[in-house]
Short mmCIF file of C-alpha atoms and ligand atoms in Angstrom, two decimals:
data_model
loop_
_atom_site.label_atom_id
_atom_site.label_comp_id
_atom_site.label_asym_id
_atom_site.label_seq_id
_atom_site.Cartn_x
_atom_site.Cartn_y
_atom_site.Cartn_z
CA MET A 248 83.69 85.91 98.08
CA ALA A 249 87.70 86.64 98.81
CA ARG A 250 90.76 84.52 98.45
CA LEU A 251 93.70 85.25 99.73
CA VAL A 252 92.78 87.15 103.46
CA VAL A 253 96.08 88.57 105.73
CA ILE A 254 95.69 89.18 109.55
CA ASP A 255 98.43 91.04 109.81
CA GLY A 256 99.46 93.79 113.19
CA LEU A 257 102.45 94.29 115.22
CA ASP A 258 104.54 91.69 117.35
CA GLY A 259 101.13 90.79 120.23
CA SER A 260 98.68 92.32 118.67
CA GLY A 261 97.22 89.06 117.95
CA LYS A 262 97.21 88.23 115.27
CA THR A 263 97.37 84.69 116.12
CA THR A 264 94.46 84.33 118.78
CA GLN A 265 92.86 85.60 116.14
CA PHE A 266 94.11 83.49 112.96
CA GLU A 267 92.79 80.88 115.55
CA ARG A 268 89.53 82.25 116.39
CA LEU A 269 88.88 82.63 112.63
CA GLY A 270 90.11 79.39 111.65
CA GLU A 271 87.60 78.06 114.82
CA TYR A 272 84.39 79.97 112.76
CA LEU A 273 85.69 78.85 108.93
CA SER A 274 85.70 75.44 110.41
CA SER A 275 81.87 75.38 111.75
CA GLN A 276 80.40 77.63 108.80
CA GLY A 277 82.17 74.05 106.32
CA THR A 278 83.93 76.71 104.35
CA SER A 279 86.96 74.86 103.53
CA TYR A 280 90.34 76.77 103.82
CA ARG A 281 94.33 77.02 104.85
CA GLN A 282 96.16 78.44 107.02
CA ILE A 283 99.38 79.91 106.17
CA CYS A 284 102.41 81.21 108.86
CA PHE A 285 104.65 83.90 108.19
CA PRO A 286 108.46 83.98 108.84
CA ASP A 287 107.63 79.95 108.26
CA TYR A 288 110.02 79.21 111.62
CA ARG A 289 108.98 75.58 110.98
CA GLU A 290 110.47 74.92 108.13
CA PRO A 291 114.93 75.93 106.53
CA SER A 292 113.69 78.58 104.45
CA SER A 293 113.31 81.35 107.55
CA ALA A 294 116.71 80.82 108.54
CA LEU A 295 117.60 83.76 107.90
CA VAL A 296 114.90 86.00 109.21
CA LYS A 297 115.71 83.61 112.92
CA MET A 298 118.97 84.79 112.41
CA TYR A 299 118.16 88.90 112.04
CA LEU A 300 115.45 88.31 114.31
CA ALA A 301 118.39 86.93 116.91
CA GLY A 302 120.51 89.70 115.86
CA ASP A 303 123.03 87.74 114.04
CA PHE A 304 123.54 91.29 112.39
CA GLY A 305 123.70 93.34 114.79
CA GLY A 306 121.32 94.16 117.78
CA SER A 307 118.55 96.23 116.74
CA PRO A 308 115.88 96.44 113.79
CA ASP A 309 118.82 99.07 111.73
CA SER A 310 121.70 96.60 111.83
CA VAL A 311 119.46 95.05 108.09
CA ASN A 312 118.50 97.32 105.61
CA ALA A 313 114.70 97.70 105.13
CA TYR A 314 115.77 95.86 101.35
CA ALA A 315 117.84 93.52 102.74
CA ALA A 316 115.36 92.21 105.72
CA SER A 317 112.59 92.02 103.29
CA SER A 318 114.24 89.86 100.85
CA PHE A 319 114.75 87.26 104.64
CA TYR A 320 110.95 87.52 104.80
CA ALA A 321 110.85 87.72 101.06
CA VAL A 322 112.20 84.03 100.29
CA ASP A 323 110.77 82.80 103.06
CA ARG A 324 107.05 83.09 101.22
CA TYR A 325 107.84 82.78 98.41
CA ALA A 326 109.15 79.58 99.66
CA SER A 327 106.43 78.23 101.44
CA TYR A 328 104.00 78.78 99.03
CA LYS A 329 106.50 76.85 95.81
CA ARG A 330 105.53 73.95 98.37
CA PHE A 331 102.84 74.01 100.27
CA TRP A 332 100.28 76.22 99.23
CA GLU A 333 100.27 77.57 95.93
CA LYS A 334 97.83 74.03 94.31
CA ASP A 335 95.09 75.22 96.52
CA TYR A 336 95.49 79.13 96.19
CA GLN A 337 94.99 77.98 92.45
CA SER A 338 92.40 75.89 92.89
CA GLY A 339 89.94 79.02 94.67
CA MET A 340 90.40 77.24 98.39
CA LEU A 341 90.30 79.83 100.79
CA ILE A 342 94.08 80.81 102.18
CA LEU A 343 94.47 82.01 105.88
CA ALA A 344 97.70 84.01 105.79
CA ALA A 345 98.91 85.28 109.56
CA ARG A 346 101.84 88.16 108.75
CA TYR A 347 102.14 88.49 104.45
CA THR A 348 104.22 90.16 102.45
CA THR A 349 102.28 93.14 104.22
CA SER A 350 104.66 92.55 107.30
CA ASN A 351 108.13 94.50 105.55
CA ALA A 352 105.32 97.07 105.28
CA ILE A 353 105.36 97.35 108.75
CA HIS A 354 108.40 96.75 109.94
CA GLN A 355 111.04 96.97 107.29
CA MET A 356 109.12 100.24 106.01
CA SER A 357 109.31 102.14 109.20
CA LYS A 358 113.46 102.44 108.65
CA LEU A 359 112.76 104.59 105.69
CA PRO A 360 112.74 108.42 106.26
CA ARG A 361 109.22 109.13 104.97
CA GLY A 362 110.06 110.86 101.87
CA GLU A 363 111.20 107.18 100.97
CA TRP A 364 108.02 105.31 101.26
CA ASP A 365 105.84 105.71 98.31
CA GLY A 366 109.58 104.77 96.92
CA TYR A 367 109.89 101.53 98.96
CA LEU A 368 106.16 100.52 99.03
CA ASP A 369 106.70 100.64 94.90
CA TRP A 370 109.13 98.26 94.70
CA LEU A 371 108.18 96.45 97.34
CA GLU A 372 105.02 94.78 95.93
CA HIS A 373 107.10 94.45 92.62
CA TYR A 374 109.21 92.29 93.46
CA GLU A 375 107.16 90.34 95.87
CA TYR A 376 104.20 89.68 93.40
CA ASP A 377 105.66 90.98 90.36
CA LEU A 378 109.21 89.77 90.33
CA LEU A 379 108.45 87.17 92.33
CA GLY A 380 104.67 86.01 91.78
CA LEU A 381 103.03 85.81 95.23
CA PRO A 382 99.33 86.08 94.82
CA ARG A 383 98.14 89.47 96.08
CA PRO A 384 95.81 89.74 98.71
CA ASP A 385 92.32 90.29 98.00
CA ARG A 386 91.97 91.53 101.88
CA VAL A 387 94.29 92.07 104.64
CA ALA A 388 93.01 93.15 107.88
CA PHE A 389 95.56 95.33 110.47
CA LEU A 390 95.26 94.60 114.35
CA ASP A 391 95.53 98.00 115.66
CA MET A 392 96.46 97.08 119.03
CA PRO A 393 98.85 100.10 120.40
CA PRO A 394 102.07 99.29 121.59
CA GLU A 395 101.75 100.09 125.15
CA VAL A 396 99.59 97.72 125.43
CA SER A 397 100.83 95.15 122.46
CA GLN A 398 103.74 95.79 125.22
CA LEU A 399 101.39 94.21 127.84
CA LEU A 400 100.81 91.62 126.87
CA MET A 401 103.93 89.90 124.62
CA THR A 402 105.09 90.86 128.58
CA ARG A 403 102.76 88.34 130.18
CA ARG A 404 102.84 85.82 127.58
CA TYR A 405 106.81 85.60 127.84
CA ASP A 406 105.62 85.66 132.52
CA GLY A 407 107.46 88.75 132.06
CA ASP A 408 111.26 87.36 131.14
CA GLU A 409 111.83 90.05 128.92
CA LYS A 410 115.05 88.23 127.52
CA GLN A 411 112.58 86.06 125.30
CA LYS A 412 111.30 89.32 123.26
CA ASP A 413 113.33 89.47 119.76
CA ILE A 414 115.17 91.83 118.69
CA HIS A 415 112.21 94.05 117.08
CA GLU A 416 109.77 93.29 120.31
CA ARG A 417 111.93 94.64 122.80
CA ASP A 418 111.94 97.83 121.29
CA GLU A 419 108.70 99.65 121.81
CA GLN A 420 110.28 103.52 119.99
CA TYR A 421 110.76 100.76 116.39
CA LEU A 422 107.04 99.49 117.37
CA LYS A 423 105.36 103.02 117.48
CA ARG A 424 107.50 103.40 114.21
CA CYS A 425 106.33 100.15 112.48
CA ARG A 426 102.63 101.30 113.67
CA GLU A 427 103.15 105.07 111.67
CA SER A 428 104.21 103.22 108.36
CA ALA A 429 101.18 100.28 108.68
CA LEU A 430 98.62 103.35 108.46
CA TYR A 431 100.38 104.61 106.11
CA ALA A 432 100.10 101.81 104.01
CA ALA A 433 97.22 100.96 105.16
CA GLU A 434 95.67 103.87 103.86
CA LYS A 435 97.31 103.90 100.76
CA LEU A 436 97.12 100.45 99.71
CA GLY A 437 92.96 100.07 101.62
CA TRP A 438 93.39 97.56 104.41
CA ASP A 439 91.59 98.17 107.06
CA VAL A 440 92.24 98.63 110.08
CA VAL A 441 90.72 97.16 113.02
CA ARG A 442 90.63 98.37 116.39
CA CYS A 443 91.53 96.63 119.06
CA ALA A 444 92.04 99.18 122.26
CA VAL A 445 90.27 101.31 123.69
CA ASP A 446 91.51 103.34 126.76
CA GLY A 447 95.12 101.69 126.59
CA LYS A 448 92.82 97.80 127.67
CA PRO A 449 92.70 95.30 125.42
CA LEU A 450 89.10 94.73 123.40
CA PRO A 451 87.67 91.61 123.77
CA GLU A 452 88.64 88.10 122.06
CA ASN A 453 85.08 88.24 120.88
CA ARG A 454 84.78 91.40 119.85
CA ILE A 455 87.40 91.73 117.11
CA THR A 456 86.97 87.79 115.84
CA GLN A 457 83.61 89.48 115.54
CA SER A 458 84.49 92.28 113.43
CA LEU A 459 87.58 89.75 111.26
CA ILE A 460 84.42 87.98 110.53
CA LYS A 461 81.80 90.83 109.60
CA LEU A 462 85.24 92.44 106.55
CA LEU A 463 85.53 88.31 105.31
N1 ATP B 273 91.75 91.02 122.94
C1 ATP B 273 92.99 90.46 123.86
N2 ATP B 273 92.97 90.70 124.46
C2 ATP B 273 94.27 89.66 125.77
N3 ATP B 273 94.49 89.52 125.55
C3 ATP B 273 95.11 89.85 124.83
C4 ATP B 273 94.57 89.62 123.45
N4 ATP B 273 94.09 89.05 122.30
C5 ATP B 273 95.44 88.48 122.10
N5 ATP B 273 96.11 88.27 123.65
C6 ATP B 273 97.07 88.37 124.30
O1 ATP B 273 98.54 88.73 124.03
C7 ATP B 273 99.32 87.51 123.84
C8 ATP B 273 99.52 87.95 122.45
O2 ATP B 273 99.24 87.65 121.24
P1 ATP B 273 98.98 86.69 119.63
O3 ATP B 273 100.40 85.79 120.10
O4 ATP B 273 98.03 86.42 119.57
O5 ATP B 273 99.89 87.83 118.49
P2 ATP B 273 100.34 88.08 117.89
O6 ATP B 273 100.06 89.50 117.03
O7 ATP B 273 101.05 86.64 117.45
O8 ATP B 273 101.95 88.55 118.95
P3 ATP B 273 103.43 88.09 117.71
O9 ATP B 273 103.88 88.45 116.28
O10 ATP B 273 104.73 87.35 118.69
O11 ATP B 273 103.11 86.37 116.62
C9 ATP B 273 99.46 86.17 123.69
O12 ATP B 273 99.06 86.62 124.94
C10 ATP B 273 97.43 86.33 123.53
O13 ATP B 273 96.80 85.41 124.75
MG1 MG B 274 101.54 85.14 115.93
#
């Protein structure tokens, strides 16, 4: 049985939606589990991430280099692990995470030239798992919702108000680059790619949940 299961995907790919549905499924099965979400926006450990996403270091994702931005997200995970879920993880409880170290591979690696991707992935895993001591995921499901579809879903979520999107969300070109890096990381690190749209239309939420349950 996997202990740390990660659901990741581009912005607006349906992570929160599927995370909640999987939680309901696990509860209905009587499985004890704990859900964790990154960034941990409710906690002060996410301060640098918030500043970055609000554009305090510059209005484009590329204003902060891949390694610096990755560190912002990594320390937030470290704080969450130490404060909230280390004990449960150590006791063997199933931990379900929405986003994780994997999000750095998706959103930060994309800032680097392809020739540097392998070096970045080696650095990322060594830094977060070996040096910081965060647990390695046992399974990673990447929700593959094409950026042109997720953009529409996010616009709908924000009621058509484009200004509510953060510096990642509003940049469709950047999200397309992120999809490339995600598929590269998925192949290299053995993530499960879950197809979430067909012919430019999102699949029904319950179909995606069924695919995830099979993976679990
Ligand atoms: N399969 C689906 N079909 C149609 N709409 C969907 C589907 N999955 C999610 N949505 C809707 O799309 C929007 C984005 O979904 P959600 O918030 O779950 O994505 P997310 O990956 O958590 O996004 P973010 O990275 O911004 O937190 C929501 O309004 C949600 O209700
Ligand atoms: Mg979400």
